[in-house]
Short mmCIF file of C-alpha atoms in Angstrom, two decimals:
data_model
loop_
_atom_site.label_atom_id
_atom_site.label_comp_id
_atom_site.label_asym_id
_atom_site.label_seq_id
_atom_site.Cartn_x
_atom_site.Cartn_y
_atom_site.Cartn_z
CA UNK A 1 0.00 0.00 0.00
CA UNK A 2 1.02 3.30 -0.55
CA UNK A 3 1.45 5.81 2.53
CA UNK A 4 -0.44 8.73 3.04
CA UNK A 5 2.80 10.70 3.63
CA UNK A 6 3.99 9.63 -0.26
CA UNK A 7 0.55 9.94 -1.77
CA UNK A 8 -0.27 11.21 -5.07
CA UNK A 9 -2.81 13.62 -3.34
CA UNK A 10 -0.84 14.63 -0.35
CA UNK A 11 1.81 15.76 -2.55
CA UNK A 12 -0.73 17.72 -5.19
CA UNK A 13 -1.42 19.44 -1.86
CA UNK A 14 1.82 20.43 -0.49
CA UNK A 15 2.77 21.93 -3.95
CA UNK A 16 -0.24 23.89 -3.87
CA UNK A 17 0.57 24.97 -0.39
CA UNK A 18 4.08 26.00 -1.10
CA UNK A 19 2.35 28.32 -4.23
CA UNK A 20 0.09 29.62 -1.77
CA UNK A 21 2.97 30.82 0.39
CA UNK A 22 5.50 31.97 -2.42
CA UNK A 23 2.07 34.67 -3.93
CA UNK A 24 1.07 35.52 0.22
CA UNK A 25 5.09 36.50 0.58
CA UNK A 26 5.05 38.36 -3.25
CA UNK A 27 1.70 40.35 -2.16
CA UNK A 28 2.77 41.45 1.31
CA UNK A 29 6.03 42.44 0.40
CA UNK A 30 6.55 43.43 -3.10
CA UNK A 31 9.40 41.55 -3.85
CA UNK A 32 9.21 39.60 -7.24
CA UNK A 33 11.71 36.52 -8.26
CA UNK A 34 13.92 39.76 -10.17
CA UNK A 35 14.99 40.77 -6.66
CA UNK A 36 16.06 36.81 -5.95
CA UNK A 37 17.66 35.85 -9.16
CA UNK A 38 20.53 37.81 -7.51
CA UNK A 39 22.46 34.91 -6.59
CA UNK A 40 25.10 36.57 -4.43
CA UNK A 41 24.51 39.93 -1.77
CA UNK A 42 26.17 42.43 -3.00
CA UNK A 43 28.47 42.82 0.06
CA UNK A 44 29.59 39.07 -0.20
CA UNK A 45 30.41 39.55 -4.25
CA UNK A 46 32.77 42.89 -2.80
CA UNK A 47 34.48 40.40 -0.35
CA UNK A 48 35.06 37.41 -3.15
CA UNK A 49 36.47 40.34 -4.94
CA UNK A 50 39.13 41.10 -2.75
CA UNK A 51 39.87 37.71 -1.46
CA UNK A 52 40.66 37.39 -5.22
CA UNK A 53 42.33 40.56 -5.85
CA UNK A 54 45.72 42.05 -5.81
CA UNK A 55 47.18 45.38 -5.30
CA UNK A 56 50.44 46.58 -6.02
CA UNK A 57 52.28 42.85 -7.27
CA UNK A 58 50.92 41.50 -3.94
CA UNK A 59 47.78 39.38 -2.91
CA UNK A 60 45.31 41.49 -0.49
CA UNK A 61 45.31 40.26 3.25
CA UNK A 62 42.51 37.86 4.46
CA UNK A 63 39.36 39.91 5.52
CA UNK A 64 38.52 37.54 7.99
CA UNK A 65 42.30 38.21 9.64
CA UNK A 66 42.38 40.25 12.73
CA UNK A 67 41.57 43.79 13.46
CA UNK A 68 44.68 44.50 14.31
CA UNK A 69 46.83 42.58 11.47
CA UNK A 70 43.92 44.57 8.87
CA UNK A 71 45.19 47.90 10.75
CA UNK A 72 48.48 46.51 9.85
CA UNK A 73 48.14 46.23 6.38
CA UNK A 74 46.61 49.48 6.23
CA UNK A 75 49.24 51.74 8.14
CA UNK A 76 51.85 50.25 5.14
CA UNK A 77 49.44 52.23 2.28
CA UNK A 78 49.56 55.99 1.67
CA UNK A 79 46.74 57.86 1.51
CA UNK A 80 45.62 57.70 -2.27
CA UNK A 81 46.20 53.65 -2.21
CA UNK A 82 43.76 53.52 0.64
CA UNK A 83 41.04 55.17 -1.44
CA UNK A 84 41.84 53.43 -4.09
CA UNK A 85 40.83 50.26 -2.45
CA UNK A 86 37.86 51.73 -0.70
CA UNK A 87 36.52 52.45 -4.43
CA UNK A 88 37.39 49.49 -6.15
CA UNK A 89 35.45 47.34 -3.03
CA UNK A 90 33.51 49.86 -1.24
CA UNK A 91 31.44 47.26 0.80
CA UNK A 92 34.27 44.70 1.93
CA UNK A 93 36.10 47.79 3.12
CA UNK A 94 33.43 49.89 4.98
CA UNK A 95 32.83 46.65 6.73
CA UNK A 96 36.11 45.61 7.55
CA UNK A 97 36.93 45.56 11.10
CA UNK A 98 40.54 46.86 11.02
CA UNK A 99 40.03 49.33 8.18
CA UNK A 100 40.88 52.92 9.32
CA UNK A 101 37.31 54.39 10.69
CA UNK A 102 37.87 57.80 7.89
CA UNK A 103 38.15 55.39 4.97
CA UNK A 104 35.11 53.07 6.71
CA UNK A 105 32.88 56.27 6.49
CA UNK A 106 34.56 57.03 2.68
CA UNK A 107 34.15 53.70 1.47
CA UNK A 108 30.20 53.48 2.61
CA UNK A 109 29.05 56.37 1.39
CA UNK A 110 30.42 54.95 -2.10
CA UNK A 111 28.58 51.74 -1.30
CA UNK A 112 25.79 53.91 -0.65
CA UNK A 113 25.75 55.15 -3.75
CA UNK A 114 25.87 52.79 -5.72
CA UNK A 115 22.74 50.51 -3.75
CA UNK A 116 21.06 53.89 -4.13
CA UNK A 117 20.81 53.96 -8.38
CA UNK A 118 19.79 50.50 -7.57
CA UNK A 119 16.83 51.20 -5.66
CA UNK A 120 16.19 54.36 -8.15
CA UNK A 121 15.93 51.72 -10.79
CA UNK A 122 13.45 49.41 -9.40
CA UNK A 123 11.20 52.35 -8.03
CA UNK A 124 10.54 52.25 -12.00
CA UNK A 125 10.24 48.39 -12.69
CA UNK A 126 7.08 47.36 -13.94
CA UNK A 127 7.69 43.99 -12.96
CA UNK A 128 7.44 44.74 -9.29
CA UNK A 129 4.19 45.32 -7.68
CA UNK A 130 3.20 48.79 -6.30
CA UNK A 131 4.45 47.95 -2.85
CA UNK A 132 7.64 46.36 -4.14
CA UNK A 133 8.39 50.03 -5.72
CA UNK A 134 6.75 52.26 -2.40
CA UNK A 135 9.73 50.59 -0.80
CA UNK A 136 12.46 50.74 -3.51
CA UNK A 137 11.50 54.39 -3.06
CA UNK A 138 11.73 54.54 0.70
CA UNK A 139 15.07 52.66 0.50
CA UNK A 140 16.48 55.00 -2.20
CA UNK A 141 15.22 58.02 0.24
CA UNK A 142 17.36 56.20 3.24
CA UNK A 143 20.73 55.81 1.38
CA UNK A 144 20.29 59.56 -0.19
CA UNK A 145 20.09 60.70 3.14
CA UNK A 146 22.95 58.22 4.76
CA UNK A 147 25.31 59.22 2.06
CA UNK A 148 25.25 62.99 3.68
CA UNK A 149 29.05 64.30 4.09
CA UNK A 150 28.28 65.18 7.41
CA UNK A 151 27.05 61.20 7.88
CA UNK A 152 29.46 59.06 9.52
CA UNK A 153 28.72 55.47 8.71
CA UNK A 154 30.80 52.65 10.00
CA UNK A 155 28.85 49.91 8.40
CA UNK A 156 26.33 48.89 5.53
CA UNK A 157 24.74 46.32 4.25
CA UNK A 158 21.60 46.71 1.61
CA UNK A 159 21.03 43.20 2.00
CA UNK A 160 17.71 41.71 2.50
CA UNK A 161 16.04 44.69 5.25
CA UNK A 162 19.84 46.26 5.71
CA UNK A 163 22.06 46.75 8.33
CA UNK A 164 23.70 50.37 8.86
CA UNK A 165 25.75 51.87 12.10
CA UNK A 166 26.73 55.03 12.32
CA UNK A 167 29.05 57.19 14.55
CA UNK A 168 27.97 60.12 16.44
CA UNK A 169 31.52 62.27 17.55
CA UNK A 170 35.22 61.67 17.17
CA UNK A 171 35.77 57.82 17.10
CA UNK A 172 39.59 58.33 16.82
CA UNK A 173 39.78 60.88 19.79
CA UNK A 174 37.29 59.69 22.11
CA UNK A 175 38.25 58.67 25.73
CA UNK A 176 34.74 57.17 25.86
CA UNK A 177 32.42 55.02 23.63
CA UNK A 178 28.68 54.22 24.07
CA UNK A 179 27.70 51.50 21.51
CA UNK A 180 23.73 51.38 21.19
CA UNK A 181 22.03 48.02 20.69
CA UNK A 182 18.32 47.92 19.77
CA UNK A 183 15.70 45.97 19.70
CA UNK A 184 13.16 44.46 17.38
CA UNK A 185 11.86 45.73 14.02
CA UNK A 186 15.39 47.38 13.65
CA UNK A 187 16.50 48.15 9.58
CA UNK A 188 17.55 50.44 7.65
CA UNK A 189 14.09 51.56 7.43
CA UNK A 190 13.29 51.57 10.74
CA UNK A 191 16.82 53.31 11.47
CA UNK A 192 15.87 56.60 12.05
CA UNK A 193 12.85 58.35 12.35
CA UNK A 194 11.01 61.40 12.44
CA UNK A 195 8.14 61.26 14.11
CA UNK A 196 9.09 59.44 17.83
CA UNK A 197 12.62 59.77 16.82
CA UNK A 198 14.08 58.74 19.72
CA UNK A 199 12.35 55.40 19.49
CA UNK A 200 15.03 54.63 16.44
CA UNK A 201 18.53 54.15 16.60
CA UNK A 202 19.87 57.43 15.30
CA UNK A 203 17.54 59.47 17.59
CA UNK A 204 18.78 57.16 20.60
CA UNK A 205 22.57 58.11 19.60
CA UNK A 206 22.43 61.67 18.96
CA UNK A 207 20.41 62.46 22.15
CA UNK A 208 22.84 60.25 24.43
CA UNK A 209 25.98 62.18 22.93
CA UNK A 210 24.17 65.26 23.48
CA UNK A 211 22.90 64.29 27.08
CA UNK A 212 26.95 63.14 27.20
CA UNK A 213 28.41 66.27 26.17
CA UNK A 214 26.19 68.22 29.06
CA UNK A 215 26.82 65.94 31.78
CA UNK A 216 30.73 65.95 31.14
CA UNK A 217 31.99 68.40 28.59
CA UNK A 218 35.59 67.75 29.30
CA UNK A 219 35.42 64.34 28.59
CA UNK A 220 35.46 63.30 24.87
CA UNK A 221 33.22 60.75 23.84
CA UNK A 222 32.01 59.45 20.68
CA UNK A 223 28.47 57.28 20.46
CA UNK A 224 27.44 54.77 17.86
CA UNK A 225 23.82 53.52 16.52
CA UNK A 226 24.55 49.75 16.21
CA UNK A 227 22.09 48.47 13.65
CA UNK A 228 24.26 45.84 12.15
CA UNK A 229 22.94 42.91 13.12
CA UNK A 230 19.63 40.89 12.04
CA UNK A 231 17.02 42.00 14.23
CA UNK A 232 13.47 39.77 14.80
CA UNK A 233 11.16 41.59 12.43
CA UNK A 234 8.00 42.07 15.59
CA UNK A 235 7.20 39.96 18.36
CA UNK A 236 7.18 36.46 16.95
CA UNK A 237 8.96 33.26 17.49
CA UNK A 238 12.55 34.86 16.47
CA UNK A 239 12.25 37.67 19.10
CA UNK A 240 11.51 34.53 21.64
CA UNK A 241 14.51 33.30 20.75
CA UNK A 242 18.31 33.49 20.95
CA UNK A 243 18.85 32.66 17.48
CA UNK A 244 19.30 36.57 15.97
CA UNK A 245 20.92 37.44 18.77
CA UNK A 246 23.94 34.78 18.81
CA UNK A 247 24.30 36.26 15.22
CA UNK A 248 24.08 39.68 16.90
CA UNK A 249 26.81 38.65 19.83
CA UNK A 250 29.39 37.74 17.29
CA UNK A 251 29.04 40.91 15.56
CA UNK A 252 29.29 42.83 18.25
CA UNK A 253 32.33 41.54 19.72
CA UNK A 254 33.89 42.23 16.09
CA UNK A 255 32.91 45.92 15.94
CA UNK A 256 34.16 46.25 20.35
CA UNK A 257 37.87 44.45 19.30
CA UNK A 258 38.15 46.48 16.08
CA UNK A 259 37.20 50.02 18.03
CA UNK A 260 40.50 52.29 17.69
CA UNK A 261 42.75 53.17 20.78
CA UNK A 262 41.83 52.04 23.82
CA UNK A 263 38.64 53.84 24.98
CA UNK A 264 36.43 52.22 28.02
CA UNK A 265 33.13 51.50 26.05
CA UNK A 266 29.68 51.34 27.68
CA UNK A 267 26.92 49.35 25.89
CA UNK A 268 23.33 50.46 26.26
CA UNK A 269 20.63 47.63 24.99
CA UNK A 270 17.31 48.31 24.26
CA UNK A 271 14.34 45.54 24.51
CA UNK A 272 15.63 42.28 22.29
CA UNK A 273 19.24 43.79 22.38
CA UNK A 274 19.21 43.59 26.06
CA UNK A 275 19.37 39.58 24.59
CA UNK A 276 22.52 40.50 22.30
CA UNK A 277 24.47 42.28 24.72
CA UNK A 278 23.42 38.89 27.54
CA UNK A 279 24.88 36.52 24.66
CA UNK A 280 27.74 38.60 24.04
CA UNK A 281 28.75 39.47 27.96
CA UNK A 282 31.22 36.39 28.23
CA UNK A 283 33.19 36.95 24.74
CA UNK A 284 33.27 40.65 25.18
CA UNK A 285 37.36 42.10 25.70
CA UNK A 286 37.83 43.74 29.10
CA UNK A 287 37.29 47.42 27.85
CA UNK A 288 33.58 47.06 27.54
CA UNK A 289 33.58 48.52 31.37
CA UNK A 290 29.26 48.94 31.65
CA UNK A 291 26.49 46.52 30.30
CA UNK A 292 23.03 49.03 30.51
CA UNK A 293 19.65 47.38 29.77
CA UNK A 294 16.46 48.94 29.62
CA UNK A 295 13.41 47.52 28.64
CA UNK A 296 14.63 44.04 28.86
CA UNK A 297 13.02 40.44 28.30
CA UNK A 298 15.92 39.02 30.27
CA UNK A 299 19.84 38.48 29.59
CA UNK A 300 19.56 34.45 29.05
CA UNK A 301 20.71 34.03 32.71
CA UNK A 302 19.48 34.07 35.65
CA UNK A 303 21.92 36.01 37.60
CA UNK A 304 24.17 38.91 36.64
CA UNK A 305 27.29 37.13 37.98
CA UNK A 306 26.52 34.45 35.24
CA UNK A 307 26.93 36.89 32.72
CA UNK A 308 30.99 36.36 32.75
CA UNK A 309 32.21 39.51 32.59
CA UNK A 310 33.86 42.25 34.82
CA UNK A 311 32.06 44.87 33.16
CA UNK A 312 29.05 46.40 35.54
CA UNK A 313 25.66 45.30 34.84
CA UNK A 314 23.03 48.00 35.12
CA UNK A 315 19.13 47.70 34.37
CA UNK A 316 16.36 50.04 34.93
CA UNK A 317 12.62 49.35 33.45
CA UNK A 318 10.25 51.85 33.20
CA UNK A 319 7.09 51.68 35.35
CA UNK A 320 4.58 51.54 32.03
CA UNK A 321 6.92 49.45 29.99
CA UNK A 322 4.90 46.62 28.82
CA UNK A 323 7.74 44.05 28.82
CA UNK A 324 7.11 43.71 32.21
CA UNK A 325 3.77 41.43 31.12
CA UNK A 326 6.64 39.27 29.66
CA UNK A 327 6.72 36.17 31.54
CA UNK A 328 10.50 36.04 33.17
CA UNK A 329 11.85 32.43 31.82
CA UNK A 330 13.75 30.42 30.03
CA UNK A 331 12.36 26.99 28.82
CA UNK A 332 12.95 24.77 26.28
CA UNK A 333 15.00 28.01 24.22
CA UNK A 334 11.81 29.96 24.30
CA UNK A 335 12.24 32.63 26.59
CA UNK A 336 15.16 34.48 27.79
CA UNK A 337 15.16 34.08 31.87
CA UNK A 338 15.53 36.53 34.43
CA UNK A 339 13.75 39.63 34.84
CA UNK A 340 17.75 41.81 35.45
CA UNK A 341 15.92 44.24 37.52
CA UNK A 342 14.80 41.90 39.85
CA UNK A 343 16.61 41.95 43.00
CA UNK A 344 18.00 38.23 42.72
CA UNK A 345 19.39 39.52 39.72
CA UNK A 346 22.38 41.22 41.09
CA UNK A 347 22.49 43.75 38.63
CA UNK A 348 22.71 47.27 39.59
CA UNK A 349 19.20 49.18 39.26
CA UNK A 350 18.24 52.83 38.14
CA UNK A 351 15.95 54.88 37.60
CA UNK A 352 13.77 55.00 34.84
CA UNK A 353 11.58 57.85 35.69
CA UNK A 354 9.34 59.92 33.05
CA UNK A 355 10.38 56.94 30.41
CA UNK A 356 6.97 57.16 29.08
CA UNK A 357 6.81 52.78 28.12
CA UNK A 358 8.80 50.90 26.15
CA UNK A 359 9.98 53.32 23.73
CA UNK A 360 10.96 56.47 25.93
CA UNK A 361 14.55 55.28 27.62
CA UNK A 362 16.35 57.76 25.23
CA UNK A 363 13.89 61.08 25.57
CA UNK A 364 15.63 64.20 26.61
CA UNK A 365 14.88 65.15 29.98
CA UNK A 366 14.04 61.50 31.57
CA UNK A 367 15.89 59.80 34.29
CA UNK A 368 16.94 56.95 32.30
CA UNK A 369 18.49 59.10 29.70
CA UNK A 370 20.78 61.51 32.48
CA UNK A 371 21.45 57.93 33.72
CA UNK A 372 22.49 56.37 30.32
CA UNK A 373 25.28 59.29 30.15
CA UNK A 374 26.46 59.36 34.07
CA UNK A 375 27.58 55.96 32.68
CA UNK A 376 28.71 56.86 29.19
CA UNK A 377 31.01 58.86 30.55
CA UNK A 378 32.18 56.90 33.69
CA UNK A 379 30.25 59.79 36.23
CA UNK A 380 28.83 57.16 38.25
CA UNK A 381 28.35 59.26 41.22
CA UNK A 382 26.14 61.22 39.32
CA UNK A 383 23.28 58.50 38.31
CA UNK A 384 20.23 57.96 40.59
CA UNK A 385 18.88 54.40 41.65
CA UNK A 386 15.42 53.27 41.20
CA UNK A 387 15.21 53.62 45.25
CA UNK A 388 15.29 56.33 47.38
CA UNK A 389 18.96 54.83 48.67
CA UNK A 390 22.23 54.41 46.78
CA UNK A 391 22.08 51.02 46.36
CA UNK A 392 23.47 51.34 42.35
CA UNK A 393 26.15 53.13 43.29
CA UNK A 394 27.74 51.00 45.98
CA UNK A 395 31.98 50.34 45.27
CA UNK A 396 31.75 52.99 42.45
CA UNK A 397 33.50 56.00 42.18
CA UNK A 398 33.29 58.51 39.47
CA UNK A 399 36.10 58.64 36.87
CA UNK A 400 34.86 61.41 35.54
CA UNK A 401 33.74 65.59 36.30
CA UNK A 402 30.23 65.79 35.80
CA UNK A 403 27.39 67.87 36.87
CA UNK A 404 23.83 67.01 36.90
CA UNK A 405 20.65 69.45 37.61
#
């Protein structure tokens, strides 16, 4: 007898459900088989390129090799040979941990460029649907305005929904860096905003170098909005998960290790990057000195002193925040434990006041945001605890001047 699983009819039926799925996907998103027949991402075709090319008699170094043997390689070019290279493979360079930061930003916003006459092009393709060219239009809108001079982009993918950072001050100079990890429905879309702009990554950054600046102008800092990883696209089964943010852990350990001189650096993680910076904690070099969370569905521990690193662990949640509804626990990989600002936690909690919810952490004038730069800028004297005591501050000192109103 024949199965049911190997049936005739059972297989008329999963064909017919795979075509229903392929025309739900083409509807909803506007993307036609023209966008897949690209066989290889564009920044993967500019890093086969240089594994494969040559410059000056002599094969080019390994883009996987270290930061510091890429810095290397570098510091032995003059100035025009640098450029060169950032023209010829403007992708594999503005990504390449190693790379001098200048040619990075250089080297993107010719990458830019070029994935923007893309985008112009399909706004115009007949073959997409009216969606499919809404967004090559939005997209096209994005890179015009990330390609600004005054834009300093340290990384950029176009890539499926496209993963951008950019850098908010001096890298180079900075005795300080805050790195800024978000949360779900990140892209290059979703990257900055204007309306609730300091619910997107960009709005976050500028408004924590600004509150930085204020609380400690001596000290020179430089901020970055960290959208290069693959964020869960809304509150499904991947932002349950670990699985984008294990992705996300390794690539933020690259970008720490590849950061020039040797500047304490302070991560601050938003909602589901709370979950990227948890991952990350025990692979993260010793410079990383604070680990901030706000908003968080839980670190995938269950303590802070599992997290493996020497860095301090702060937390604060705002009293409206909804994530709080999120059931604390880790079982069978859904989940992501703890709630850090529990007091069996360990970590060290502040306070969130006039937040606003989930989305507020970074608006001007809040506790959590005056708290965000006491510890971008190593002023840990000056943050407040979510108590009326000084519990958060315990063992700290200040390393830096700062005043706060």
């Amino acid at each position: 007898m024949t199965s049911f699983d190997t049936s005739p009819q059972l297989n008329v039926w999963r064909a017919l459900l795979a075509l229903a799925v392929v025309f739900v996907m083409l509807a909803t998103t506007g993307w036609t088989a023209l966008r897949n027949q690209r066989t290889t991402p564009a920044l993967q075709a500019s890093l086969s390129a240089w594994e494969h090319g040559r410059f000056a008699g002599r094969p080019l170094p390994d883009p996987d090799a270290s930061p510091a043997r890429l810095a290397y390689f570098f510091a032995t070019l003059n100035a025009q040979q640098q450029l060169s290279l950032a023209r010829r493979y403007p992708l594999a360079v503005g990504n390449m941990n190693g790379a001098p930061v200048e040619l990075r930003y250089r080297a993107n916003r010719v990458a830019l460029g070029q994935a923007r006459r893309v985008e112009r092009k399909r706004m115009h393709d007949t073959r997409l649907t009216p969606e499919g060219q809404r967004e090559a239009e939005r997209r096209m809108h994005r890179y015009e305005s990330l390609m600004r001079h005054d834009r300093k982009i340290l990384a950029f993918d176009p890539e499926g929904s496209g993963r951008v950072a950019e850098v908010f001050g001096n890298l180079g100079r900075a005795e300080r860096v805050s790195v800024i990890v978000p949360g779900v429905d990140t892209d290059v879309l979703t990257f900055q905003r204007t309306a609730r702009k300091y619910t997107a990554p960009v709005g976050m950054a500028k408004a924590l170098y600004a509150a930085e600046r204020a609380v400690s102008p001596s000290t020179p800092t430089a901020v970055i909005a960290w959208a290069d990883y693959t964020a869960p696209g809304g509150l499904g089964l991947d932002s349950a998960t670990a699985m984008r943010a294990r992705d996300g852990a390794v690539r933020l350990d690259a970008l720490v290790r590849a950061l020039p001189g040797d500047s304490a650096v302070s991560l601050f993680c938003h909602s589901y990057g709370s979950v990227v910076c948890g991952v990350a904690a025990d692979r993260l070099p010793e410079r990383v000195a604070d680990i901030a969370v706000a908003g968080s569905p839980g670190m995938r521990v269950a303590k802070a002193s599992h997290l493996g690193t020497s860095a301090h662990v702060w937390a604060m949640r705002d009293a409206d925040d909804w994530i709080q509804d999120v059931p604390y626990l880790e079982l069978g990989g859904l989940g992501h434990g703890a709630d850090p600002v529990s007091s069996g936690f360990g970590a060290r909690v502040l306070s969130a006041r006039d937040a606003k919810g989930h989305g507020g952490y970074f608006e001007p004038g809040t506790d959590s945001l005056l708290n965000f730069a006491g510890i971008g800028v190593g002023a840990y004297r000056s943050v407040r605890c979510a108590g009326e005591d000084a519990a958060c501050r315990e063992g700290l000192s200040g390393t830096a001047t700062a005043g706060r109103a």
